[in-house]
Coordinates of C-alpha atoms in Angstrom, one line a residue:
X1 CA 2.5 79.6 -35.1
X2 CA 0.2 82.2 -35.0
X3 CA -3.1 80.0 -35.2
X4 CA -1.3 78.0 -31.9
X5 CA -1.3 81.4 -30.2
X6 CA -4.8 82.4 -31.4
X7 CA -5.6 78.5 -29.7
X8 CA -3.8 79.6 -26.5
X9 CA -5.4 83.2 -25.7
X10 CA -8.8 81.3 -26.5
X11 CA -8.3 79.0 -23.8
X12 CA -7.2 81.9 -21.8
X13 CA -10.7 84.0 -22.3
X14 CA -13.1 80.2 -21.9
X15 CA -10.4 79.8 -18.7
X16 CA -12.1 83.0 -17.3
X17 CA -15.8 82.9 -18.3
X18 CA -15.5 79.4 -16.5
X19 CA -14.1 81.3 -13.8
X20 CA -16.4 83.7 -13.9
X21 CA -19.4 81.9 -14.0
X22 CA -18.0 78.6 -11.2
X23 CA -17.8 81.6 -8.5
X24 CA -20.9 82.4 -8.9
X25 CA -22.1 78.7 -8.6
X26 CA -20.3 77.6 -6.0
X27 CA -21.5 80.8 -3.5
X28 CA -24.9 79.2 -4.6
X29 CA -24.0 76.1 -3.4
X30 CA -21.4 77.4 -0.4
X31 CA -18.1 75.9 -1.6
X32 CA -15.1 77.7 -1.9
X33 CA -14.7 78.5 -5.6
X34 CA -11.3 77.0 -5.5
X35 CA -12.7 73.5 -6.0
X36 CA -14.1 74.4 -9.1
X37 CA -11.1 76.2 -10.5
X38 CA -9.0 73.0 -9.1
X39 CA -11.4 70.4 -11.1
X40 CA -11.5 72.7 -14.3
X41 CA -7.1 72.2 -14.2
X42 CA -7.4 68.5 -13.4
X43 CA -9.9 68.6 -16.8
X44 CA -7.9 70.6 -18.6
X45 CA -5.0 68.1 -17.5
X46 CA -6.4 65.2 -19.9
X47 CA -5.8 67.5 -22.8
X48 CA -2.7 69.4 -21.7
X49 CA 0.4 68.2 -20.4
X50 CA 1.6 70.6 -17.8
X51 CA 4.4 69.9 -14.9
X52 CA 6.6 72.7 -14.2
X53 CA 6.3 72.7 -11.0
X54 CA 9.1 76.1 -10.9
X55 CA 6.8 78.1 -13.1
X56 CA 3.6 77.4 -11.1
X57 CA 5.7 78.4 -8.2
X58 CA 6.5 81.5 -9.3
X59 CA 2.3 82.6 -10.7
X60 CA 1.6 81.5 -7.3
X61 CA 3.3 83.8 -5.1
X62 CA 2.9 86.5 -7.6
X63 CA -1.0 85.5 -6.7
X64 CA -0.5 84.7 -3.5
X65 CA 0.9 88.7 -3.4
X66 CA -2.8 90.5 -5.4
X67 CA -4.7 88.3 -2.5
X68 CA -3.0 89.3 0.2
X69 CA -3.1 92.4 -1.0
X70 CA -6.7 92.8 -1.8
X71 CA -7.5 90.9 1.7
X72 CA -6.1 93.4 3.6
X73 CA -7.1 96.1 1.8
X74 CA -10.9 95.2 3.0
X75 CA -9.7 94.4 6.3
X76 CA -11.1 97.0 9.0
X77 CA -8.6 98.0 11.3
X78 CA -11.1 98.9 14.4
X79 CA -12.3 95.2 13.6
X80 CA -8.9 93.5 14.1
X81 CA -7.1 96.2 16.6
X82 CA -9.4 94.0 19.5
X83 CA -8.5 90.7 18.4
X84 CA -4.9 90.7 16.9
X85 CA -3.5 88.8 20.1
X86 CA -5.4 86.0 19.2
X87 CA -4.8 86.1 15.9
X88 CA -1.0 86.7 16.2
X89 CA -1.1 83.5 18.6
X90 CA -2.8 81.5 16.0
X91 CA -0.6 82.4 13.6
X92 CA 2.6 81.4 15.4
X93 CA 1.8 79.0 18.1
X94 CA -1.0 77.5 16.2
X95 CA 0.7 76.9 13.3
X96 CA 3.8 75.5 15.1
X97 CA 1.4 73.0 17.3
X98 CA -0.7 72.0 14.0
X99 CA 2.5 71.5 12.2
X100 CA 4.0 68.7 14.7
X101 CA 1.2 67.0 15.3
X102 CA 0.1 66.4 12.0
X103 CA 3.9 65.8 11.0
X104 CA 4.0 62.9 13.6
X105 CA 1.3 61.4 12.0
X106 CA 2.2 61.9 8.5
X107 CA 5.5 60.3 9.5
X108 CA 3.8 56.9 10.5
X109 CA 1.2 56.7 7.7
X110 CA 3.4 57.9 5.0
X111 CA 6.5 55.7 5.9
X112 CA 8.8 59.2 5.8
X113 CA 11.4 60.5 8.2
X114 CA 10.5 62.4 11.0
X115 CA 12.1 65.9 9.2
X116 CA 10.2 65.0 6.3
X117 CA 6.8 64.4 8.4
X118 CA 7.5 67.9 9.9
X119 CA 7.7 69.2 6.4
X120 CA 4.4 67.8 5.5
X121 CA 2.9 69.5 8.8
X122 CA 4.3 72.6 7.9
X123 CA 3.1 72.4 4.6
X124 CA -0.5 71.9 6.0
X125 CA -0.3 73.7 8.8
X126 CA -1.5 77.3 7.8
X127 CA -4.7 78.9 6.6
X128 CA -5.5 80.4 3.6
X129 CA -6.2 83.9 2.8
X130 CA -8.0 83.2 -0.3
X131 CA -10.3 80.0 0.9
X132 CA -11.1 82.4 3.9
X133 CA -11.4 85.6 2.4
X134 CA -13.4 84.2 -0.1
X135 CA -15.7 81.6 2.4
X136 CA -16.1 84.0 5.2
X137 CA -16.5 87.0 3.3
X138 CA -20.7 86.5 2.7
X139 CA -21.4 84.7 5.7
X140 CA -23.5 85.7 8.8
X141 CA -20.5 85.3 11.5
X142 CA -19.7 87.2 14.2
X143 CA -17.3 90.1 13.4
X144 CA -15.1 88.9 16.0
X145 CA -14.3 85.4 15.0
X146 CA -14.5 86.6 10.9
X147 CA -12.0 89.2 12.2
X148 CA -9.9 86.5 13.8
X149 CA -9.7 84.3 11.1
X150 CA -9.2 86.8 8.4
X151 CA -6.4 88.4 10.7
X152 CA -4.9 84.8 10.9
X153 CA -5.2 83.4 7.2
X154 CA -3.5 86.9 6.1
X155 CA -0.6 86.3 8.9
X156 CA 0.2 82.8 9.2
X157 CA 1.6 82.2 5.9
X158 CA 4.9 83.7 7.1
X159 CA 5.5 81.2 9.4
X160 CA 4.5 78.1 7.2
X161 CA 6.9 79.7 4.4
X162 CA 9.6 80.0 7.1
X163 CA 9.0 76.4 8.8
X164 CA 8.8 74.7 4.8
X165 CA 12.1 76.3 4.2
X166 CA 14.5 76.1 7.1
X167 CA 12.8 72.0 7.1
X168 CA 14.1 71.1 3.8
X169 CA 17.3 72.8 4.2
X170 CA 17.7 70.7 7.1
X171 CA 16.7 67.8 5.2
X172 CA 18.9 68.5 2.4
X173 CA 21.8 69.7 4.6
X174 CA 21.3 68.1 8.3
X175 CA 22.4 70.8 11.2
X176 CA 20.0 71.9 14.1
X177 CA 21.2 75.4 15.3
X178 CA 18.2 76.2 17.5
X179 CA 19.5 79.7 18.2
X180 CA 20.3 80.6 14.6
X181 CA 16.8 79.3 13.6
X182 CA 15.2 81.5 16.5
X183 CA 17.4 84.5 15.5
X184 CA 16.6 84.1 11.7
X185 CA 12.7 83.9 12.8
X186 CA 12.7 87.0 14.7
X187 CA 14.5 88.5 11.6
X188 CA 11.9 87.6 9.9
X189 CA 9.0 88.7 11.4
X190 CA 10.4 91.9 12.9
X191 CA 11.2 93.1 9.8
X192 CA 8.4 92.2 8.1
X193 CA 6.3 94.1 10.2
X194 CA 8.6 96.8 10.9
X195 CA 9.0 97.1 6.8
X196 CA 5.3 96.7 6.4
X197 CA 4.5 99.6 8.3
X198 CA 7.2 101.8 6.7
X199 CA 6.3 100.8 3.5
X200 CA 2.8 101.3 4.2
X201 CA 3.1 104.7 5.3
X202 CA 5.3 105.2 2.3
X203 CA 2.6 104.2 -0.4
X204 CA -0.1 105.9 1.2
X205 CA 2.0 109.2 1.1
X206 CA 2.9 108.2 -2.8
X207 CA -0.8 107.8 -4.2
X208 CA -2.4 111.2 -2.2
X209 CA 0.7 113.4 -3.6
X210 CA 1.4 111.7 -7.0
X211 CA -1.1 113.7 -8.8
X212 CA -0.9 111.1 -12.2
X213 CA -2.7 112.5 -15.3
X214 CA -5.6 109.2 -15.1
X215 CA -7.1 108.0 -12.2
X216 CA -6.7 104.7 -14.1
X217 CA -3.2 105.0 -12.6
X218 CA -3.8 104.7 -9.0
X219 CA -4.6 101.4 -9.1
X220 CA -1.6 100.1 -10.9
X221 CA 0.4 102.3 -9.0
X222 CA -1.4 100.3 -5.8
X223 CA -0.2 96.9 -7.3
X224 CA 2.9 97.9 -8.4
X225 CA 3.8 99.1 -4.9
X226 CA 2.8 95.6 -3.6
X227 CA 5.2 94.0 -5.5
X228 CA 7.6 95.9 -4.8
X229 CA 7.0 95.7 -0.6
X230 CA 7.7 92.0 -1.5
X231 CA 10.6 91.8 -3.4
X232 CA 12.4 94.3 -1.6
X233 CA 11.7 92.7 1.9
X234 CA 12.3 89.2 0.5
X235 CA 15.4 90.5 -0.7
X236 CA 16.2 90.9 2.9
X237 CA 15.6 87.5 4.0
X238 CA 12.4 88.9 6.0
X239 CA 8.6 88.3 5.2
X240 CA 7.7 89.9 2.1
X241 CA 4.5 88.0 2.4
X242 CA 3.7 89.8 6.2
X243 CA 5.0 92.6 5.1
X244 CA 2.3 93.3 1.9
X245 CA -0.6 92.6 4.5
X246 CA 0.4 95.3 7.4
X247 CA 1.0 97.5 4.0
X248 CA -2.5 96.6 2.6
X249 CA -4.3 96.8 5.8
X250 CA -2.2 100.2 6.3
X251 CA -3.8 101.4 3.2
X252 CA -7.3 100.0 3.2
X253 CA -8.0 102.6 6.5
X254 CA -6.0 105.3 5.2
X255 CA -7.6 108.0 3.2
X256 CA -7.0 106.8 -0.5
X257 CA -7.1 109.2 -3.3
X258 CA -8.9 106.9 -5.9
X259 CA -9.9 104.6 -3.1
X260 CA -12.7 103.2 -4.9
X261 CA -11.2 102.0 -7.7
X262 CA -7.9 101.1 -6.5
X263 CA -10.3 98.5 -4.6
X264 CA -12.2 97.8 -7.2
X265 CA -9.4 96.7 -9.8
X266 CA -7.8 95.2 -7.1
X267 CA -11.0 92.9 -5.9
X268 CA -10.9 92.2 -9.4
X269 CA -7.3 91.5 -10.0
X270 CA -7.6 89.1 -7.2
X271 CA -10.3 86.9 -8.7
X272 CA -8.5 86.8 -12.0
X273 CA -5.5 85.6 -10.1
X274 CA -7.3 83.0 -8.3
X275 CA -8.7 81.5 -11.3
X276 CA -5.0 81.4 -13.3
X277 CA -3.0 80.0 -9.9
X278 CA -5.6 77.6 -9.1
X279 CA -6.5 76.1 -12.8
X280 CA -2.7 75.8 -12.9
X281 CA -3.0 74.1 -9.8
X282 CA -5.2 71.9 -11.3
X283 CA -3.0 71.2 -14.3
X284 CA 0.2 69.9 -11.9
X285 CA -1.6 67.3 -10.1
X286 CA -3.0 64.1 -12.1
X287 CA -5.7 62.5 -11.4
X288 CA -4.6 58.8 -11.2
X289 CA -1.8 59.5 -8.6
X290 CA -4.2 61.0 -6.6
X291 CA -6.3 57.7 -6.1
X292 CA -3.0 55.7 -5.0
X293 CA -2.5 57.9 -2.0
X294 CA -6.5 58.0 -1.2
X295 CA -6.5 56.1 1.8
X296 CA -3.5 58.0 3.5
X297 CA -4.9 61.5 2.1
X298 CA -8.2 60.6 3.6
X299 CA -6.5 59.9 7.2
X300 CA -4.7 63.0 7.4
X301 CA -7.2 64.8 5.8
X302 CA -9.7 63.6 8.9
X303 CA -6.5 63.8 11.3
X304 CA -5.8 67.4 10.5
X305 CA -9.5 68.1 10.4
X306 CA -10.5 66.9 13.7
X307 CA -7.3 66.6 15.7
X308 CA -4.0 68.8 14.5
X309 CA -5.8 72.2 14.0
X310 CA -8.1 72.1 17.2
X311 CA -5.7 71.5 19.4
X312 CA -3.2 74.2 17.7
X313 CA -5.8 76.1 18.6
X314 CA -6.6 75.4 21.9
X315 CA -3.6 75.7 22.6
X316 CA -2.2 78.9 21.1
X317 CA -5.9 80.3 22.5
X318 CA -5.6 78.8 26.1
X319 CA -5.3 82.4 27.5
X320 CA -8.0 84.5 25.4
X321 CA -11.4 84.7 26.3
X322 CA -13.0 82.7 23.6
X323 CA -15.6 80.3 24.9
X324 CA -15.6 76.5 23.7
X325 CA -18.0 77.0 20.7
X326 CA -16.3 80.1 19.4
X327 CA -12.7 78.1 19.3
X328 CA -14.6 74.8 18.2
X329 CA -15.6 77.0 15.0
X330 CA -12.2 78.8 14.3
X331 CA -10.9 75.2 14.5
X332 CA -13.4 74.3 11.5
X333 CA -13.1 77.4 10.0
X334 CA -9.1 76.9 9.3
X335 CA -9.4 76.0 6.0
X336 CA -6.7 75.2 3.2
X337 CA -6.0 76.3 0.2
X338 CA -3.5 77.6 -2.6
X339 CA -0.8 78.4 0.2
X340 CA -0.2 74.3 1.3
X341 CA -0.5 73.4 -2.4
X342 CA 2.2 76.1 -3.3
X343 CA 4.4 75.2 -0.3
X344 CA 3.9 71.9 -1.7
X345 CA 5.9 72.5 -4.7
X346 CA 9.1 73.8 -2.6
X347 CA 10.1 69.8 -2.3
X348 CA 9.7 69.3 -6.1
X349 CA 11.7 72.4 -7.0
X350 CA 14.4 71.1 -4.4
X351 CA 14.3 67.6 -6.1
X352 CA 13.2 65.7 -2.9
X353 CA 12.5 62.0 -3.1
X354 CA 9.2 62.0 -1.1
X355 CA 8.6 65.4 -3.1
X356 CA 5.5 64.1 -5.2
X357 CA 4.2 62.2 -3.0
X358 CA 4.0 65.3 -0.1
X359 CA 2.6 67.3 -3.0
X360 CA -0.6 64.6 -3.9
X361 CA -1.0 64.1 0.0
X362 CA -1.7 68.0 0.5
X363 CA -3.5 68.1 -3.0
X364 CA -5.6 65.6 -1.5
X365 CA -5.8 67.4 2.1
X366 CA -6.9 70.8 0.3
X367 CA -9.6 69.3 -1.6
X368 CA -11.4 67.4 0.9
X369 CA -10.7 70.6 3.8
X370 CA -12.5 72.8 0.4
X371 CA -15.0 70.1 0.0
X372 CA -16.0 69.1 3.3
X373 CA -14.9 72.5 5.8
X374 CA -16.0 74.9 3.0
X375 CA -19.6 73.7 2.5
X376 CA -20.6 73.3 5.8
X377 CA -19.3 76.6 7.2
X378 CA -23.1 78.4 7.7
X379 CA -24.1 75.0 9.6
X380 CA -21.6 74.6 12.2
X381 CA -21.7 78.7 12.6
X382 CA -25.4 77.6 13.5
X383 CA -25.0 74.5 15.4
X384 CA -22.7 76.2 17.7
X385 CA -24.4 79.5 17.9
X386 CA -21.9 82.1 16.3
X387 CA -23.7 83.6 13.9
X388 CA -24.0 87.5 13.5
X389 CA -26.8 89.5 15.1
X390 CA -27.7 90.7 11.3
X391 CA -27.2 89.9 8.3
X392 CA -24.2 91.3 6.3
X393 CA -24.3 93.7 3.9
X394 CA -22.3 95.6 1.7
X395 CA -22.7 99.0 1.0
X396 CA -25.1 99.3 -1.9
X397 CA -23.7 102.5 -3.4
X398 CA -21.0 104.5 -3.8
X399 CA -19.7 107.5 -5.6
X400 CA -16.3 109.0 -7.1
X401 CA -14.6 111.6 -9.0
X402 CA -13.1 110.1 -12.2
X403 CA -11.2 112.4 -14.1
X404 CA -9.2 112.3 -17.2
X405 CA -6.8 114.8 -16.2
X406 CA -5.6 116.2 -12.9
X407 CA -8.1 117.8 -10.6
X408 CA -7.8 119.8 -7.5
X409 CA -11.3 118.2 -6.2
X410 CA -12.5 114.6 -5.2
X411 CA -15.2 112.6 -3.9
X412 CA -15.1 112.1 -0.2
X413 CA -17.4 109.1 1.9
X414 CA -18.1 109.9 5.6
X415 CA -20.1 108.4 8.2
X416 CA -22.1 110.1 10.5
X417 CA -22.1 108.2 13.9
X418 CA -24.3 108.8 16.6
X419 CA -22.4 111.0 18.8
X420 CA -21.2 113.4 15.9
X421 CA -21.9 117.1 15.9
X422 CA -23.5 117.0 13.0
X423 CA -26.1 114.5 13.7
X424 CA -30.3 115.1 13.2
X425 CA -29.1 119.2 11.3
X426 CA -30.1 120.1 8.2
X427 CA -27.6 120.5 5.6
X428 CA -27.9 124.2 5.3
X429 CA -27.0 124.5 9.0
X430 CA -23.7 122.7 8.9
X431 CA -20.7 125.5 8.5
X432 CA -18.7 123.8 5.4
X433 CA -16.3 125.5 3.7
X434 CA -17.3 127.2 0.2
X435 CA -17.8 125.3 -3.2
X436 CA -17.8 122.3 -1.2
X437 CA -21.3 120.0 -2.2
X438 CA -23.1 116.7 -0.7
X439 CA -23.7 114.8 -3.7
X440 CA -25.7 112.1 -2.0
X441 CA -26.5 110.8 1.0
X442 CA -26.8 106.9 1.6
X443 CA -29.7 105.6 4.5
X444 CA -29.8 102.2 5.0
X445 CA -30.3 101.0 1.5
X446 CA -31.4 104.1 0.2
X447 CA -29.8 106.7 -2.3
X448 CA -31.1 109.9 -1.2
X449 CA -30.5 113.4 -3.2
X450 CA -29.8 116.2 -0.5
X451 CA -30.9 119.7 -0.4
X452 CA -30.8 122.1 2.2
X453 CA -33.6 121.1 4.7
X454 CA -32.1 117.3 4.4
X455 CA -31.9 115.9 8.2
X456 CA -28.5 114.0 8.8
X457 CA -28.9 110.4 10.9
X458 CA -26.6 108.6 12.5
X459 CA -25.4 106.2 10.3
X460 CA -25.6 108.0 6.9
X461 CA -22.9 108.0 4.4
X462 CA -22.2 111.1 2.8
X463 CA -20.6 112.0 -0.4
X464 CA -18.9 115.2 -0.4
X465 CA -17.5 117.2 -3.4
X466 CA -14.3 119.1 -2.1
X467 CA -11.1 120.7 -2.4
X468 CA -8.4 118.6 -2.2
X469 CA -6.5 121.3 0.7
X470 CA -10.3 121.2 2.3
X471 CA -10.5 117.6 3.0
X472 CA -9.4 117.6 6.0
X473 CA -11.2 120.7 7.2
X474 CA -14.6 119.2 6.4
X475 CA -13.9 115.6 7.8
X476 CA -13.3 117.4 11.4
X477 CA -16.5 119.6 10.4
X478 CA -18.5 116.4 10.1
X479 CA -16.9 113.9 12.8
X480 CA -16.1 116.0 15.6
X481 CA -18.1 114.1 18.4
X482 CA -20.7 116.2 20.5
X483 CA -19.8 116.8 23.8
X484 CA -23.0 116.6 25.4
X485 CA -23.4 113.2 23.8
X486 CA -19.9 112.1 25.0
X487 CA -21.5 113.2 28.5
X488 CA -24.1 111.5 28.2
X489 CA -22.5 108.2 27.5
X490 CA -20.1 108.5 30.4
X491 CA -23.4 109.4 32.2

């Protein structure tokens, strides 16, 4: 027994160096990296039998939870704040639009019912956080549409969940109460949010006054109150899955005690989860009932390509101010992954006949949408002119406090912008409070070491050593806005 466990946590470690090391090749090549984690499963699937499809349920909305999370925990707030009507609208309308008109096609080229065609559509009809998060995430796009289709992939997955379910509990007991259906969506989404935001405020309140003895802590604490938004808005009957992005997005522009590594372990946690969910993935499907629904995967595939998702959203967008080449690209940008393929195990948990086959179909759909939406993302951002004035960086620095034991100081990161008090004076003319010390100050891609006759920019990062009850003293200090600037602008 123990040499069969010493086999399985050996496959567990070569699972993730092959993880580890597919990411990095397929940003090389520009795929999402879920089509290598998907192909290593379907491998892996020679070898091991694996078909609890339950069990992969479950490790995939625990992962579906760590990358929602860790999405909106990198989601800017003064990004999304301009463009959440059109991502809300995709999210709804979009999804509802995509999902009947690729469920009346899958109801003619599958040979299933019409309920059971709508179930496919609803299956298919969302983004995913992960494929987007993950594809969009080192592209040259324009903040605008990234922040639309980041907004969208983190909030449409409510309404797929809540279209999969009330479809096959029609299927399994027919009944059409339209009102009680419209009542028990509003339910749902209301309180998602509403809970979200509570919860949000909550957890943020939670890790700044916890004060735990390791700063290894916070981010545990972080996932921990994650799971907890979910279960205890599942519990319910609203969207737990809503309600841990307006949390995470509530707490990735909060000030965070910890915040760099609560986002760290989390971007982290996030991979490793997307390497298990999607290997396991991988495992569930086999290869040769794949190739017998080819043909009809290949159709739908194209259909839901070129047809279903642009006019969901043309249609959700037909009042925004998007031009034709900006909705053309969030059309191809929609792409699929682990959220259809995890839907797609609700009919065989249920024990539906056309369960397996709706389950290959969408395995197929994901893969080609991976294959063929995923790799040519940079091209069609060109072809139809979208692409970012710059190119995207991250920050290549930064700096925190990591204690063993409680401390009354931390690490602060500010921006100077251009209209801040503060801008082009020395250090040693700005009035901060005693004992407090810039560490470092960040220009462009540069670490610079201050001292007292250091000029401040707009658009340098500081790092400020300060008193925990002094925090918010210097952050006014630093980003109180200079009135002759603001004058000046009206001007």
């Amino acid at each position: 027994m123990g040499f069969y466990i010493e086999n399985i946590i050996l496959i567990f470690a070569v699972l993730l160096f092959i993880g580890v090391f597919t990411a990095k090749f397929s940003t090389r090549l520009g795929l999402p990296s879920l089509v290598f984690f998907i192909m290593v499963g379907m491998v892996l699937n020679r070898f091991i039998f694996f078909d609890n499809a339950w069990l992969t349920q479950l490790l995939g909305t625990v992962a579906l939870i760590v990358i929602l999370f860790e999405g909106g925990l990198q989601t800017k707030w003064t990004n999304i704040k301009t463009v959440y009507k059109p991502a809300v609208s995709l999210a709804t309308f979009g999804v509802l639009v995509t999902t009947i008109v690729i469920g009346a096609a899958a109801k003619y080229i599958l040979g299933i019912s019409w309920l059971e065609g709508m179930l496919f559509g609803a299956i298919v009809g969302s983004t995913d956080a992960a494929a987007v998060f993950g594809v969009l995430g080192n592209k040259n796009i324009q903040t605008k549409l990234t922040s639309i289709l980041e907004a969208e992939s983190g909030t449409n997955d409510p309404m797929a969940v809540f279209l999969t379910i009330t479809l096959i509990q029609l299927i399994l007991a027919p009944s059409f109460e339209p009102f009680h259906l419209l009542a028990l969506f509003i339910w749902q989404m209301g309180m998602g949010l509403l809970m979200g935001v509570l919860l949000g405020k909550m957890s943020i309140w939670v890790i700044n006054h916890i004060n735990l003895d390791s700063s290894g802590l916070y981010p545990v604490l972080s996932i921990a109150l994650a799971i907890f938004t979910f279960s205890t808005v599942t519990i319910m009957n609203a969207s737990g899955f809503l309600a841990v992005y307006v949390m995470a997005v509530m707490l990735g522009n909060a000030d965070l005690t910890y915040r760099r590594s609560i986002v760290g372990f989390n971007e982290g946690f996030a991979w490793m989860m997307q390497i298990l969910m999607f290997v396991l993935l991988g495992l569930l499907v086999f290869p040769g009932e794949l190739l017998e629904v080819a043909w009809q995967g290949i159709a739908l595939s194209v259909l839901l390509m070129l047809v279903a998702r642009p006019i969901g959203v043309f249609v959700s967008l037909i009042k925004s101010r998007l031009n034709v080449n900006e909705k053309l690209f969030i059309s191809w940008a929609g792409l699929k992954g682990a959220v259809p393929i995890i839907l797609a195990t609700y009919p065989l948990v249920e024990g539906l006949e056309n369960g397996q086959l709706m389950f290959n179909v969408t395995f197929f759909v994901v893969l080609s949408s991976a294959l063929v939406q995923g790799a040519t993302i940079s091209p069609i951002a060109a072809f139809l002119r979208v692409e970012g004035k710059g190119k995207k960086l991250q920050p290549p620095h930064s700096l925190e406090l990591v204690s063993i034991g409680r401390t009354n100081s931390e690490i602060i990161e500010i921006q100077i912008s251009e209209d801040s008090i503060v801008t082009y004076q020395e250090i040693q003319q700005l009035n901060l409070p005693q004992k407090t010390l810039i560490t470092a100050v960040i220009r462009g891609e540069q670490l610079i070491t201050p001292y007292g006759g250091t000029k401040l920019l707009p658009e340098d990062v500081l790092y400020i050593l300060v008193a925990k009850d002094q925090k918010n003293e210097v952050k006014n200090i630093i980003m109180t806005a200079n009135e002759t600037s603001r004058e000046e602008k009206l001007l």
